[in-house]
Each structure stands twice: as C-alpha cells, then as structure tokens.
Amino acid sequence: MTKVIVKYHPIPAIVSGFFILCVCLIPGNTLPKSGILESIFIDKWVHLFLYIGWTYIWFLGLQKLHRQSMLLKIVLFMAVYGAFIEVLQHYFVAGRSAEFLDWVADIAGIGVGYILWFKRK
C-alpha cells in the first residue's frame, strides 16, 4: 500500500490575502452608495466574510502540513494584516478612512473561521 503525500502550497492563502488587500483598497468614490446598504453595515459584513474564508483557507493548508502549532501565529498575522490595511486606507486611498469597527469585523471573522474550522468534524 502506498502512502499518499499531500503537499500544501501557501499560494491559495497568499492569493486570498492579496484579494482582500485589493478589495479593501478600492477608492471610496467608486463604491456604491445606498442608504439601505449603510443601514445594515454591509461593509462590516464584507470584512467578516472575507476573513472567515481567509482563515479557513489558511487552516486547511496547515492541516495538510500537520502544523497546528502555526495556528496562533497565522491568527495574529491576520489580525495585524487587517490593522495594516486600515492604516493604508487612511493614508493612501482616496475617499477611505481607517475604521476601528472594520478591524473588529476582521477579528470577528478570524474568530468565526477558527470556530467553524474546529466544529467541522
């Protein structure tokens, strides 16, 4: 019987992180304006779901590597990355600003992704 070796390349997680960066750096004047969207805090939901997915992608790769020791490091990296994006928005993106609640939504997404990962079994 041959043992199947599963290799994980970090490319899906890196591409996902780059996608999040690109989405978050879209200039504010190009984003749709709607009272309904603003009243349901659609931007916070977007942050939440982006980070849920990104967490899951990272953990999937770490599972295949049997590197659960990396989980905390990845969680901390993603939280710092979210804060970094908020700083970039504030200083370098027209019509955007750093919002603490966006970062909170990022962290909430990481937390939900973490919980979903361990509840999947």
mmCIF file of C-alpha atoms in Angstrom:
data_model
loop_
_atom_site.group_PDB
_atom_site.id
_atom_site.type_symbol
_atom_site.label_atom_id
_atom_site.label_comp_id
_atom_site.label_asym_id
_atom_site.label_seq_id
_atom_site.Cartn_x
_atom_site.Cartn_y
_atom_site.Cartn_z
ATOM 1 C CA MET A 1 0.000 0.000 0.000
ATOM 2 C CA THR A 2 1.427 3.377 -0.969
ATOM 3 C CA LYS A 3 1.098 6.366 1.245
ATOM 4 C CA VAL A 4 -0.296 9.470 -0.400
ATOM 5 C CA ILE A 5 1.690 12.572 0.436
ATOM 6 C CA VAL A 6 -0.321 15.756 0.280
ATOM 7 C CA LYS A 7 1.696 18.877 -0.358
ATOM 8 C CA TYR A 8 0.357 22.260 0.575
ATOM 9 C CA HIS A 9 1.477 25.328 -1.175
ATOM 10 C CA PRO A 10 0.662 28.608 0.533
ATOM 11 C CA ILE A 11 -0.406 30.112 -2.787
ATOM 12 C CA PRO A 12 -4.195 29.931 -2.107
ATOM 13 C CA ALA A 13 -3.774 31.752 1.221
ATOM 14 C CA ILE A 14 -1.402 34.317 -0.286
ATOM 15 C CA VAL A 15 -3.712 34.951 -3.243
ATOM 16 C CA SER A 16 -6.656 35.299 -0.843
ATOM 17 C CA GLY A 17 -4.735 37.829 1.236
ATOM 18 C CA PHE A 18 -3.842 39.791 -1.888
ATOM 19 C CA PHE A 19 -7.508 39.720 -2.976
ATOM 20 C CA ILE A 20 -8.548 41.117 0.419
ATOM 21 C CA LEU A 21 -5.937 43.859 0.078
ATOM 22 C CA CYS A 22 -7.187 44.787 -3.396
ATOM 23 C CA VAL A 23 -10.847 44.851 -2.337
ATOM 24 C CA CYS A 24 -10.085 46.982 0.704
ATOM 25 C CA LEU A 25 -8.019 49.472 -1.295
ATOM 26 C CA ILE A 26 -10.751 50.326 -3.792
ATOM 27 C CA PRO A 27 -11.212 54.117 -3.701
ATOM 28 C CA GLY A 28 -14.240 55.228 -1.737
ATOM 29 C CA ASN A 29 -15.755 57.236 -4.600
ATOM 30 C CA THR A 30 -16.113 54.062 -6.707
ATOM 31 C CA LEU A 31 -18.069 52.157 -4.061
ATOM 32 C CA PRO A 32 -21.870 52.090 -4.321
ATOM 33 C CA LYS A 33 -23.725 54.467 -2.040
ATOM 34 C CA SER A 34 -27.050 53.328 -0.693
ATOM 35 C CA GLY A 35 -28.903 54.134 2.468
ATOM 36 C CA ILE A 36 -30.056 50.533 2.751
ATOM 37 C CA LEU A 37 -26.530 49.140 2.433
ATOM 38 C CA GLU A 38 -25.215 51.581 5.005
ATOM 39 C CA SER A 39 -28.067 50.871 7.419
ATOM 40 C CA ILE A 40 -27.228 47.148 7.506
ATOM 41 C CA PHE A 41 -23.485 47.841 7.803
ATOM 42 C CA ILE A 42 -22.699 45.933 4.604
ATOM 43 C CA ASP A 43 -19.005 46.876 4.776
ATOM 44 C CA LYS A 44 -18.663 45.184 8.170
ATOM 45 C CA TRP A 45 -20.308 42.031 6.805
ATOM 46 C CA VAL A 46 -17.898 42.050 3.868
ATOM 47 C CA HIS A 47 -14.937 42.258 6.260
ATOM 48 C CA LEU A 48 -16.388 39.467 8.377
ATOM 49 C CA PHE A 49 -16.938 37.051 5.482
ATOM 50 C CA LEU A 50 -13.622 37.811 3.778
ATOM 51 C CA TYR A 51 -11.753 36.939 6.956
ATOM 52 C CA ILE A 52 -13.853 33.841 7.689
ATOM 53 C CA GLY A 53 -12.887 32.490 4.281
ATOM 54 C CA TRP A 54 -9.261 33.504 4.576
ATOM 55 C CA THR A 55 -8.959 31.850 8.000
ATOM 56 C CA TYR A 56 -10.432 28.652 6.639
ATOM 57 C CA ILE A 57 -8.030 28.639 3.672
ATOM 58 C CA TRP A 58 -5.015 29.099 5.958
ATOM 59 C CA PHE A 59 -6.143 26.383 8.352
ATOM 60 C CA LEU A 60 -6.843 23.960 5.533
ATOM 61 C CA GLY A 61 -3.261 24.277 4.392
ATOM 62 C CA LEU A 62 -1.874 23.984 7.886
ATOM 63 C CA GLN A 63 -3.892 20.835 8.481
ATOM 64 C CA LYS A 64 -2.356 19.207 5.428
ATOM 65 C CA LEU A 65 1.079 20.099 6.754
ATOM 66 C CA HIS A 66 0.151 18.880 10.237
ATOM 67 C CA ARG A 67 1.335 22.242 11.538
ATOM 68 C CA GLN A 68 -1.285 23.149 14.105
ATOM 69 C CA SER A 69 1.451 24.925 16.047
ATOM 70 C CA MET A 70 1.234 27.625 13.378
ATOM 71 C CA LEU A 71 -2.450 28.441 14.014
ATOM 72 C CA LEU A 72 -1.848 31.128 16.623
ATOM 73 C CA LYS A 73 0.857 32.742 14.505
ATOM 74 C CA ILE A 74 -1.476 32.835 11.497
ATOM 75 C CA VAL A 75 -4.314 34.287 13.601
ATOM 76 C CA LEU A 76 -2.025 37.032 14.911
ATOM 77 C CA PHE A 77 -0.657 37.711 11.426
ATOM 78 C CA MET A 78 -4.177 38.082 10.013
ATOM 79 C CA ALA A 79 -5.205 40.478 12.801
ATOM 80 C CA VAL A 80 -2.124 42.645 12.197
ATOM 81 C CA TYR A 81 -2.742 42.463 8.426
ATOM 82 C CA GLY A 82 -6.289 43.775 8.962
ATOM 83 C CA ALA A 83 -4.952 46.696 11.016
ATOM 84 C CA PHE A 84 -2.291 47.369 8.364
ATOM 85 C CA ILE A 85 -4.958 47.562 5.655
ATOM 86 C CA GLU A 86 -6.927 50.078 7.734
ATOM 87 C CA VAL A 87 -3.808 52.260 8.023
ATOM 88 C CA LEU A 88 -3.255 52.006 4.259
ATOM 89 C CA GLN A 89 -6.869 53.054 3.657
ATOM 90 C CA HIS A 90 -6.491 56.048 5.940
ATOM 91 C CA TYR A 91 -3.283 57.406 4.441
ATOM 92 C CA PHE A 92 -3.236 56.249 0.829
ATOM 93 C CA VAL A 93 -6.757 55.604 -0.506
ATOM 94 C CA ALA A 94 -8.967 58.478 -1.652
ATOM 95 C CA GLY A 95 -12.377 58.502 -0.031
ATOM 96 C CA ARG A 96 -11.489 55.829 2.535
ATOM 97 C CA SER A 97 -10.519 56.039 6.171
ATOM 98 C CA ALA A 98 -9.342 53.728 8.908
ATOM 99 C CA GLU A 99 -12.300 52.370 10.837
ATOM 100 C CA PHE A 100 -11.799 50.568 14.104
ATOM 101 C CA LEU A 101 -15.047 48.638 13.578
ATOM 102 C CA ASP A 102 -13.765 47.302 10.246
ATOM 103 C CA TRP A 103 -10.807 45.865 12.121
ATOM 104 C CA VAL A 104 -13.152 44.455 14.759
ATOM 105 C CA ALA A 105 -15.123 42.781 11.942
ATOM 106 C CA ASP A 106 -11.848 41.335 10.599
ATOM 107 C CA ILE A 107 -11.028 39.883 14.011
ATOM 108 C CA ALA A 108 -14.578 38.585 14.402
ATOM 109 C CA GLY A 109 -14.221 36.872 11.016
ATOM 110 C CA ILE A 110 -10.977 35.266 12.154
ATOM 111 C CA GLY A 111 -12.722 34.087 15.320
ATOM 112 C CA VAL A 112 -15.715 32.683 13.455
ATOM 113 C CA GLY A 113 -13.421 30.994 10.930
ATOM 114 C CA TYR A 114 -11.462 29.473 13.809
ATOM 115 C CA ILE A 115 -14.621 28.171 15.466
ATOM 116 C CA LEU A 116 -16.024 26.811 12.189
ATOM 117 C CA TRP A 117 -12.739 25.058 11.477
ATOM 118 C CA PHE A 118 -12.767 23.180 14.766
ATOM 119 C CA LYS A 119 -16.527 22.480 14.658
ATOM 120 C CA ARG A 120 -16.336 20.925 11.184
ATOM 121 C CA LYS A 121 -15.726 17.394 12.439
#
